[in-house]
PDB file of C-alpha atoms in Angstrom:
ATOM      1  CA  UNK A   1    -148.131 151.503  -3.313  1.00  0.00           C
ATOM      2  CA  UNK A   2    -149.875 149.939  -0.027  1.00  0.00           C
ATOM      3  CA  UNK A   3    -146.254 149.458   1.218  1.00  0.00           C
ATOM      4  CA  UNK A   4    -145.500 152.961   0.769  1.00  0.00           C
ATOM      5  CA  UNK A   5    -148.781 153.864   2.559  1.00  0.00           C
ATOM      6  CA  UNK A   6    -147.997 151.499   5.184  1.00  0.00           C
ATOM      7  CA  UNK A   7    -144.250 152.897   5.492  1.00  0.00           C
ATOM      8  CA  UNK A   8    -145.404 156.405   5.698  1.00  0.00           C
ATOM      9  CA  UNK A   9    -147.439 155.563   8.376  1.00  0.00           C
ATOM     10  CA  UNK A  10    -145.416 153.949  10.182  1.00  0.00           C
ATOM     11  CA  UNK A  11    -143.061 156.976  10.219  1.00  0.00           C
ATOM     12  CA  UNK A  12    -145.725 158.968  11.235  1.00  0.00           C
ATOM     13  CA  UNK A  13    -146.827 157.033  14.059  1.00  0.00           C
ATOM     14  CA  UNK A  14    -142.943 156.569  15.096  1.00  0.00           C
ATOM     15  CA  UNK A  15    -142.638 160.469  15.113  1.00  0.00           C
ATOM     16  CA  UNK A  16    -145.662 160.998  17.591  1.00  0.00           C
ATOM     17  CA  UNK A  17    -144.508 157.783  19.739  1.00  0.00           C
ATOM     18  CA  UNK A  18    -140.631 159.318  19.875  1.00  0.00           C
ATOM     19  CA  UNK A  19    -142.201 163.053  20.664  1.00  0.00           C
ATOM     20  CA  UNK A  20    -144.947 161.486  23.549  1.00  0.00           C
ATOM     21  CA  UNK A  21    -141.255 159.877  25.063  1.00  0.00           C
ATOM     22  CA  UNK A  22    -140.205 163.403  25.629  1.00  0.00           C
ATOM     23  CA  UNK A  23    -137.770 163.811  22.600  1.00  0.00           C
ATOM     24  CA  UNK A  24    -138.164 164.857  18.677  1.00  0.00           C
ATOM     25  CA  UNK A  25    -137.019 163.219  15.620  1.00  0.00           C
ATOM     26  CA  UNK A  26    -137.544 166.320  14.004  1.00  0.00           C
ATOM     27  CA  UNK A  27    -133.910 166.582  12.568  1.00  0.00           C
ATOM     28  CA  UNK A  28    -133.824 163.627  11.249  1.00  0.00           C
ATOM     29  CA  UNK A  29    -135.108 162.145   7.957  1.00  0.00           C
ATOM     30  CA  UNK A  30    -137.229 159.228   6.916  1.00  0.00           C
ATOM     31  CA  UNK A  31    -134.358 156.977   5.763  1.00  0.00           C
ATOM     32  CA  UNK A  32    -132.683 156.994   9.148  1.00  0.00           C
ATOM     33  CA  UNK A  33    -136.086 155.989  10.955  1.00  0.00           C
ATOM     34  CA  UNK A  34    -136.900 153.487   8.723  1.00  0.00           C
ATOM     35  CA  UNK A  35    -133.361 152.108  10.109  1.00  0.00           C
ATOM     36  CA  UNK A  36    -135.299 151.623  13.322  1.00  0.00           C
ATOM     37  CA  UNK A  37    -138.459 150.355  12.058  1.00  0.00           C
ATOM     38  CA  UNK A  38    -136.650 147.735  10.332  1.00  0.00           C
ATOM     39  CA  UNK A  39    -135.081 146.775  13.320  1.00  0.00           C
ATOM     40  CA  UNK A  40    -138.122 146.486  15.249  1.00  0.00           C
ATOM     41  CA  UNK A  41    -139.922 144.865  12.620  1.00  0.00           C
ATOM     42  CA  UNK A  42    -142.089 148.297  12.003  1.00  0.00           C
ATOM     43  CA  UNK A  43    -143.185 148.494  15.179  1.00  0.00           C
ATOM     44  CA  UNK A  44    -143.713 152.222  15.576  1.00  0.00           C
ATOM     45  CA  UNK A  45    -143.575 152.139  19.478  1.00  0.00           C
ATOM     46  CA  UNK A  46    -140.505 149.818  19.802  1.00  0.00           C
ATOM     47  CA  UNK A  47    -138.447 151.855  16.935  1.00  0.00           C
ATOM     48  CA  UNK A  48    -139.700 154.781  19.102  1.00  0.00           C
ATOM     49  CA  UNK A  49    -138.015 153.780  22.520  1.00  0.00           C
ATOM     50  CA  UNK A  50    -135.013 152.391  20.520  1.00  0.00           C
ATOM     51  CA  UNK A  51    -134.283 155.330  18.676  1.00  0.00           C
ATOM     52  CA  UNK A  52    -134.690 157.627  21.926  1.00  0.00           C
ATOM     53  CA  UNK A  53    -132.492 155.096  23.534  1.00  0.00           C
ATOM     54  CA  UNK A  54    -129.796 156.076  20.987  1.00  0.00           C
ATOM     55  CA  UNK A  55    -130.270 160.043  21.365  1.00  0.00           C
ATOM     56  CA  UNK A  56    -129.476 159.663  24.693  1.00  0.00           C
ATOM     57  CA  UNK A  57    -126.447 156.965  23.826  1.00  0.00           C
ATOM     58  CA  UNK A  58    -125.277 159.329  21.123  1.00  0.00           C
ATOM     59  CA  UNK A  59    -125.374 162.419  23.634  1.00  0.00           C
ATOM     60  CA  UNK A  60    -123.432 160.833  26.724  1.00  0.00           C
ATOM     61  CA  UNK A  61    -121.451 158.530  24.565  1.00  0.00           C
ATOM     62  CA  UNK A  62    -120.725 160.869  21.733  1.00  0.00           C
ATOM     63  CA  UNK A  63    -120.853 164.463  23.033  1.00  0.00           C
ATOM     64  CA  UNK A  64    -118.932 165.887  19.656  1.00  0.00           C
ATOM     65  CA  UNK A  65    -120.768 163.656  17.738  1.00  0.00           C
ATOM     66  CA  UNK A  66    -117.207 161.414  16.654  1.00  0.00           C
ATOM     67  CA  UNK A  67    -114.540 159.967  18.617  1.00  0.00           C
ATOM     68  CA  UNK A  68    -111.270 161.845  17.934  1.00  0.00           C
ATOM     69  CA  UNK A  69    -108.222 159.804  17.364  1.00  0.00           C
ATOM     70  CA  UNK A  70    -106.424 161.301  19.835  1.00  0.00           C
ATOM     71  CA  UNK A  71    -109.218 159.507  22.347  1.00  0.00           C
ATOM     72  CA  UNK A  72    -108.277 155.784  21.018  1.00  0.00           C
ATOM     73  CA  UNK A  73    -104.089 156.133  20.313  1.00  0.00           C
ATOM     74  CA  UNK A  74    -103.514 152.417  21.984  1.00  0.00           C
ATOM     75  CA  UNK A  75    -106.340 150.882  20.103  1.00  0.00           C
ATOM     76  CA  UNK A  76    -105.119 152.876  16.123  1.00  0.00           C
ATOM     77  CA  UNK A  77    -101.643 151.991  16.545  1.00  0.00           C
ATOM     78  CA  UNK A  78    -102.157 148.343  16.378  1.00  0.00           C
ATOM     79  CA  UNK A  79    -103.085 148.802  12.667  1.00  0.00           C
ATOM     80  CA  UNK A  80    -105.916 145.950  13.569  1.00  0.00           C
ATOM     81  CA  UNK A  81    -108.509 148.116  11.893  1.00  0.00           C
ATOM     82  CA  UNK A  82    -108.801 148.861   7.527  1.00  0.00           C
ATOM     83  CA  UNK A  83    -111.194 150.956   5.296  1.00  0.00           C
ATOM     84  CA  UNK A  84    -111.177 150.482   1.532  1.00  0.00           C
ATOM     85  CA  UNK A  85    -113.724 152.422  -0.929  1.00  0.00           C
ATOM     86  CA  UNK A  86    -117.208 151.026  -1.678  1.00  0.00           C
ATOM     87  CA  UNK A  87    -117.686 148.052  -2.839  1.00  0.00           C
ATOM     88  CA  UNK A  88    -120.122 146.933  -6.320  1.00  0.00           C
ATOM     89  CA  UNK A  89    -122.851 147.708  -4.420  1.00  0.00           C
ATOM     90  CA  UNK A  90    -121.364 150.878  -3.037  1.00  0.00           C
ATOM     91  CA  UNK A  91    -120.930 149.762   0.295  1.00  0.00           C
ATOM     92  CA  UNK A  92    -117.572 151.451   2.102  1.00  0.00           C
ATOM     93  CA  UNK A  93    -115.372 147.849   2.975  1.00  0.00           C
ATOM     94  CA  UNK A  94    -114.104 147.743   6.635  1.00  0.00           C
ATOM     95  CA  UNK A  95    -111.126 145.122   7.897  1.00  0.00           C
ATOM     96  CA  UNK A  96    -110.848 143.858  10.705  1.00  0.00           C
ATOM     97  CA  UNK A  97    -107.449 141.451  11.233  1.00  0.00           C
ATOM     98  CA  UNK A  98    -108.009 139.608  14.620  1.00  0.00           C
ATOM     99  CA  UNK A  99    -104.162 138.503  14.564  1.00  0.00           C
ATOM    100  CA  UNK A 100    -103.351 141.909  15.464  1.00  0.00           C
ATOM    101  CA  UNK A 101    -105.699 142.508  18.191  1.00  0.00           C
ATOM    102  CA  UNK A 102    -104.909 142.088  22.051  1.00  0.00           C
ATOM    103  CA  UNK A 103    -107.412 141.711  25.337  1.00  0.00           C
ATOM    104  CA  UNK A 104    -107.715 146.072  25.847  1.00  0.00           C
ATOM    105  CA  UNK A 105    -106.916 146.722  29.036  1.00  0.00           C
ATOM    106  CA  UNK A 106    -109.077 149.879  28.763  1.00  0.00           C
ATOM    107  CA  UNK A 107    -112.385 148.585  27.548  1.00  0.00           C
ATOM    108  CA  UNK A 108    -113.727 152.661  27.557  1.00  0.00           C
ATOM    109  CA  UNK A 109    -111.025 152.927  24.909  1.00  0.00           C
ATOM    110  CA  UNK A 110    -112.321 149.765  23.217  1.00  0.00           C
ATOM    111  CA  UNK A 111    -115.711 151.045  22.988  1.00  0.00           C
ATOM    112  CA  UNK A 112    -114.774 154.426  21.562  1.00  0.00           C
ATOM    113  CA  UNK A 113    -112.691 152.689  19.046  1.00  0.00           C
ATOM    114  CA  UNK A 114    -115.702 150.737  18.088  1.00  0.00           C
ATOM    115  CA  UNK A 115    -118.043 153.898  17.539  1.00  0.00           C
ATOM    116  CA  UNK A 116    -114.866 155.769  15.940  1.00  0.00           C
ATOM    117  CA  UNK A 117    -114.314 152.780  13.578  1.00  0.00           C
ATOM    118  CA  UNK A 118    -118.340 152.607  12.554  1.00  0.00           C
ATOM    119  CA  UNK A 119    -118.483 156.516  12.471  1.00  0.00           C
ATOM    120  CA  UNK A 120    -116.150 156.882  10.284  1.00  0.00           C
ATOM    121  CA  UNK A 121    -116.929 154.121   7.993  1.00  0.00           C
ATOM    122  CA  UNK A 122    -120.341 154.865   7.517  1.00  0.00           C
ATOM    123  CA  UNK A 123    -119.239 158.648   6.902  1.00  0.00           C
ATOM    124  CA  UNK A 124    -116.990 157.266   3.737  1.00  0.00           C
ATOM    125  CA  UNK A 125    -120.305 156.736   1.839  1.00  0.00           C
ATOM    126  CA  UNK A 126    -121.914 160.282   2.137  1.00  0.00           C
ATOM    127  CA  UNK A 127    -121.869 161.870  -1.292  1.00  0.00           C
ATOM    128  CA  UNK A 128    -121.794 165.458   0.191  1.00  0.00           C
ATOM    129  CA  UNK A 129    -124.648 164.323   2.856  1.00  0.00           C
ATOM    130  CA  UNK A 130    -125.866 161.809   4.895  1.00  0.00           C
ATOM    131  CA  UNK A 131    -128.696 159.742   3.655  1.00  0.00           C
ATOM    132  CA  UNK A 132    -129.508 157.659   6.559  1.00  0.00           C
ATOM    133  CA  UNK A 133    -129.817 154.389   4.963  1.00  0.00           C
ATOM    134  CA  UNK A 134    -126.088 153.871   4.230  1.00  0.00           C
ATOM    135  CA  UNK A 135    -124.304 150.506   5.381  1.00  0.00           C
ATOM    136  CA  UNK A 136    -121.512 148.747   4.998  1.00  0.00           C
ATOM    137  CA  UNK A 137    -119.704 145.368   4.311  1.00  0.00           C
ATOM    138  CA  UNK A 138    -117.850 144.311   7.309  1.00  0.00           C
ATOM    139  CA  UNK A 139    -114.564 141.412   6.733  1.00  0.00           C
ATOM    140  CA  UNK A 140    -113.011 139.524  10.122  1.00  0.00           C
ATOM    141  CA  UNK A 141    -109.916 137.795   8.911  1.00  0.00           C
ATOM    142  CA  UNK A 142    -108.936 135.314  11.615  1.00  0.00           C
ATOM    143  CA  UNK A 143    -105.844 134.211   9.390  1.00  0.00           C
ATOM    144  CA  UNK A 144    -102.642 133.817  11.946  1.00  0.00           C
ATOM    145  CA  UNK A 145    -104.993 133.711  14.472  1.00  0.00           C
ATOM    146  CA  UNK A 146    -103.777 132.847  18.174  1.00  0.00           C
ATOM    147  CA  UNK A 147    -104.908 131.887  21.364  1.00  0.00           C
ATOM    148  CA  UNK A 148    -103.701 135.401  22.566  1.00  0.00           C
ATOM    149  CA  UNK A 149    -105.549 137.304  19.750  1.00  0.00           C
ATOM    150  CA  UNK A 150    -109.046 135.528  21.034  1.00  0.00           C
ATOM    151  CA  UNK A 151    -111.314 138.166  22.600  1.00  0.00           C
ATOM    152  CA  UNK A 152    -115.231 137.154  22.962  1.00  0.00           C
ATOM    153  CA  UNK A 153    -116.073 140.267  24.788  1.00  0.00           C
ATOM    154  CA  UNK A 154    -114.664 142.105  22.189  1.00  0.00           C
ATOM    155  CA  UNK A 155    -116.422 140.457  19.168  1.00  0.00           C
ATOM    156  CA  UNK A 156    -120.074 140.669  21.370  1.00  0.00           C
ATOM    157  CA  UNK A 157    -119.112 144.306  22.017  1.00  0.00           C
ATOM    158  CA  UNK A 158    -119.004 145.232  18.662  1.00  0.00           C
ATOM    159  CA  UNK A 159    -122.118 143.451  17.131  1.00  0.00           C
ATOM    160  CA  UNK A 160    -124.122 144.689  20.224  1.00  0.00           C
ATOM    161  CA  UNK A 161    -122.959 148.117  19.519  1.00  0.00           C
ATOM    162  CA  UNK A 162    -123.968 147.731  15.705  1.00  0.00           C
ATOM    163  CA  UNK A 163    -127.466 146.166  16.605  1.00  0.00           C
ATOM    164  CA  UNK A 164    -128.086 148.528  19.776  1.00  0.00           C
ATOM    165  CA  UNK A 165    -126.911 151.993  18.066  1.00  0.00           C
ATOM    166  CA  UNK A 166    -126.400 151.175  14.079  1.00  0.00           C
ATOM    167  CA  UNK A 167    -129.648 149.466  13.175  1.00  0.00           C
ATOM    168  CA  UNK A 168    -129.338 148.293   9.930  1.00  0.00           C
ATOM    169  CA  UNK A 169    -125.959 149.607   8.974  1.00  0.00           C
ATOM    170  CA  UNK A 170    -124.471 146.150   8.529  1.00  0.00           C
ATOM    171  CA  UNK A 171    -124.854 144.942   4.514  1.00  0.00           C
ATOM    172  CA  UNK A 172    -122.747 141.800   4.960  1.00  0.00           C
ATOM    173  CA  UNK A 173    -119.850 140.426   7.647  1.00  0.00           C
ATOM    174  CA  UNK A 174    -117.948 138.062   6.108  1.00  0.00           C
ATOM    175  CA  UNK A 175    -115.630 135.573   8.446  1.00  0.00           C
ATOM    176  CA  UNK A 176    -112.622 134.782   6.529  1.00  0.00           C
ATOM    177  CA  UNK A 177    -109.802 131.781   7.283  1.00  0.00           C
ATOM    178  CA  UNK A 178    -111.887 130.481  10.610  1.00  0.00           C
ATOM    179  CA  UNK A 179    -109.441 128.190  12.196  1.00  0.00           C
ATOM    180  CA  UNK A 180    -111.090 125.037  14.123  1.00  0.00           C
ATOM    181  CA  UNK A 181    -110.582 126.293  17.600  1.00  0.00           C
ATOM    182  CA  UNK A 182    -112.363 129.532  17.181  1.00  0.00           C
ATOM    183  CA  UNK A 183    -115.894 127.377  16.264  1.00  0.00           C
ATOM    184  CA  UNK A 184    -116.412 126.868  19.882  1.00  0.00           C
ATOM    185  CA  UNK A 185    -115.992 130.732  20.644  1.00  0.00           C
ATOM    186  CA  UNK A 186    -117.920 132.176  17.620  1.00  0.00           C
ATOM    187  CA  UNK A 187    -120.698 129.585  18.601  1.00  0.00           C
ATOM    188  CA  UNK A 188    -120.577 131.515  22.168  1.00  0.00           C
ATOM    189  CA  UNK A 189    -120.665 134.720  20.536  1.00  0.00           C
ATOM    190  CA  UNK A 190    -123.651 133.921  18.206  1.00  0.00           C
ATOM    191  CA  UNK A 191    -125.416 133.621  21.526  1.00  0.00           C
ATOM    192  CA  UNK A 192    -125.689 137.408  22.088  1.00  0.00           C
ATOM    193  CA  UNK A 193    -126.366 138.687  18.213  1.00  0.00           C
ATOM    194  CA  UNK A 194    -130.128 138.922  16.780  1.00  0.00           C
ATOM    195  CA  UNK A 195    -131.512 136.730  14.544  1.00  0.00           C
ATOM    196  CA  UNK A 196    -131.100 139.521  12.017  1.00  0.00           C
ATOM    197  CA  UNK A 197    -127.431 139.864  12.524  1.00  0.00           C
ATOM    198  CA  UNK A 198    -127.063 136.657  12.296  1.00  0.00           C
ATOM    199  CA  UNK A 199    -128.490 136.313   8.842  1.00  0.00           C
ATOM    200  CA  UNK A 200    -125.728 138.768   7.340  1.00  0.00           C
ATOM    201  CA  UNK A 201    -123.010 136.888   8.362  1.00  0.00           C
ATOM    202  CA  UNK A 202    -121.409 134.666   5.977  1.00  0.00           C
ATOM    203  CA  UNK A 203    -118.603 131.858   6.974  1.00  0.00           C
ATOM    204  CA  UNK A 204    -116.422 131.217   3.587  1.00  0.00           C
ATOM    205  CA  UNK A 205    -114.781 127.794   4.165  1.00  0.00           C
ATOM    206  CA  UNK A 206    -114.421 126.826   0.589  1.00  0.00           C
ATOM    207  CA  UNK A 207    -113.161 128.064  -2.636  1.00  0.00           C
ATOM    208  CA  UNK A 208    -116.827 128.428  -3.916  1.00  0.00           C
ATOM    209  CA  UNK A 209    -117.403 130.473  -1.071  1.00  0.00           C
ATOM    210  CA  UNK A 210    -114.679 132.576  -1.761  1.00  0.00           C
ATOM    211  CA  UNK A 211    -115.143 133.014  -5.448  1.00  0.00           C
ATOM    212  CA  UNK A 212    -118.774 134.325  -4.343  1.00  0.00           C
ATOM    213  CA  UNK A 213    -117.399 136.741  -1.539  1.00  0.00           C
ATOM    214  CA  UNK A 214    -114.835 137.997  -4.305  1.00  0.00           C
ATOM    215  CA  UNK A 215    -117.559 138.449  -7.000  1.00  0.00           C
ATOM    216  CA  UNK A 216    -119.844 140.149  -4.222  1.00  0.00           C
ATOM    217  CA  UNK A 217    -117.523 142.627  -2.573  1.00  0.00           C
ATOM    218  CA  UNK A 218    -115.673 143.066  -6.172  1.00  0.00           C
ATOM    219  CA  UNK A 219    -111.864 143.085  -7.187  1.00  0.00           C
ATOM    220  CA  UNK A 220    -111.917 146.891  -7.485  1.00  0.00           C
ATOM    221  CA  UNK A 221    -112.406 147.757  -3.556  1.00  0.00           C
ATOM    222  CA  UNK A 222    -111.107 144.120  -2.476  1.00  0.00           C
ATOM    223  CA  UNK A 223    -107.174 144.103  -1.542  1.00  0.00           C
ATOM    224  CA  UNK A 224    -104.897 141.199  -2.996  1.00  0.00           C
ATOM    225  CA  UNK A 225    -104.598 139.614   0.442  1.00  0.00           C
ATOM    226  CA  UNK A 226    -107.970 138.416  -0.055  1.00  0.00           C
ATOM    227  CA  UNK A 227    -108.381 137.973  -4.192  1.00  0.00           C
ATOM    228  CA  UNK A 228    -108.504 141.481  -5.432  1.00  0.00           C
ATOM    229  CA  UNK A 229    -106.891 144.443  -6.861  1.00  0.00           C
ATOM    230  CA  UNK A 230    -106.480 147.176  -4.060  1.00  0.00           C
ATOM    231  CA  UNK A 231    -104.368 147.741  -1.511  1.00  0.00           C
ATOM    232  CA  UNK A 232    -104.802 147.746   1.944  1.00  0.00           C
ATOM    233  CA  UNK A 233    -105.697 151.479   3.874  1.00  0.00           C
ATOM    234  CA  UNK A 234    -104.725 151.463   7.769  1.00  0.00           C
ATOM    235  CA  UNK A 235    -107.980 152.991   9.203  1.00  0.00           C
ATOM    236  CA  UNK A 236    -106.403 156.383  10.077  1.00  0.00           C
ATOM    237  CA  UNK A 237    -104.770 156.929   6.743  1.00  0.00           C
ATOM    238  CA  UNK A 238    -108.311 156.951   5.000  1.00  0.00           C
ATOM    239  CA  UNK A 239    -109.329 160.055   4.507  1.00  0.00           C
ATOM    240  CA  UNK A 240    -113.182 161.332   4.496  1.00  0.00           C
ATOM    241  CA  UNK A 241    -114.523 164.070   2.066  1.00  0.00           C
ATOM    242  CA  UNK A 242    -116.060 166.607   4.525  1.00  0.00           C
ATOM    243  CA  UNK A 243    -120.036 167.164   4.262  1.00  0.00           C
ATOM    244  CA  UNK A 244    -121.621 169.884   2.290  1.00  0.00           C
ATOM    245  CA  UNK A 245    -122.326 172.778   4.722  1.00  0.00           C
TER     246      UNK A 245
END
């Protein structure tokens, strides 16, 4: 009950912080703010400038509020990019296979595709409506992996962009088939994620590992490339149930 209380007032303080910053949360639920709170270990001032900093993002970045396909063709057609159903814990399951991913040469395209990839995984888990609190379970599957397929910026791109602008989305990231010459570059890249981040991702080196990453995700959602029973879904073949109006 006291955390309750102490939640609730947190939210309320956050509200009056994020209006006296020139901006209203008004539209927006409790579950979503608590995103933000969690982020900034319920600090109601620092979840306030954070989630105004994200507006804004969201406004310039994301004027129709998604990233159309037709804005990131180079970066869909290299089928780098899968989204399965929810997992046990009803988590939607997103793929990434670094094998199939080049240096962009249009890093505005990159960064779409990033928010286009999140957006639309995250919107696989409304059940008619957006909660605020969904997340999901994240796979990097550095099997085949080359020297050509190594892209740092990319990787720090896309966990900056899920700590910056998707507080507490991520469930679990799970690194699969690490070969030994990527340790030195996922040690550089650990340099730029939070603490937090950091905690949610799990390296599977073993067959223990991967017997608990199987049992976690679940065989259901899982495809048989990595010890399951579904198939794999190319990113733009998934299709999302519209919202309730």
């Amino acid at each position: 009950m006291d955390q309750n209380y102490e939640h609730a007032d947190a939210l309320t303080q956050m509200r009056k912080s994020v209006e006296k910053l020139g901006c209203s949360a008004q539209k927006y639920d409790d579950p979503t703010l608590m995103r933000f709170l969690i982020a900034r270990s319920m600090d109601s001032q620092k979840a306030a400038k954070m989630f105004v900093q994200w507006m804004k993002w969201r406004a310039s970045f994301v004027p129709l509020n998604y990233i159309p396909e037709s804005e990131v063709p180079d970066e869909l057609n290299a089928r780098k990019a899968y989204l399965q159903g929810p997992s046990k814990n009803g988590c939607p399951l997103l793929i990434f296979i670094g094998s199939k991913h080049f240096h962009s040469k249009d890093q505005l395209q990159f960064k779409k595709f990033v928010v286009h990839v999140l957006d639309k995984t995250i919107a696989s888990s409304f059940r008619g409506r957006e909660i605020g609190n969904e997340k999901l379970i994240g796979i990097l599957d550095l099997q085949q992996l080359s020297y050509k397929n190594i892209d740092a910026r990319a990787l720090i791109t896309g966990f900056q962009f899920l700590q910056a602008y998707y507080p507490e989305r991520l469930a679990k990231c799970y690194l699969l088939h690490m070969p030994w010459f990527f340790v030195s570059v996922w040690r550089f890249v650990s340099r730029f994620l939070e603490k937090a981040t950091l905690e949610k991702i799990v390296i599977v080196t073993n067959e223990e590992e991967r017997r608990e990453f199987i049992r976690n995700v679940g065989e259901e959602v899982l495809p048989e490339e990595y010890g399951g029973r579904a198939k794999l879904i190319a990113l733009q073949d998934f299709v999302v149930t519209p919202l309730d109006d």
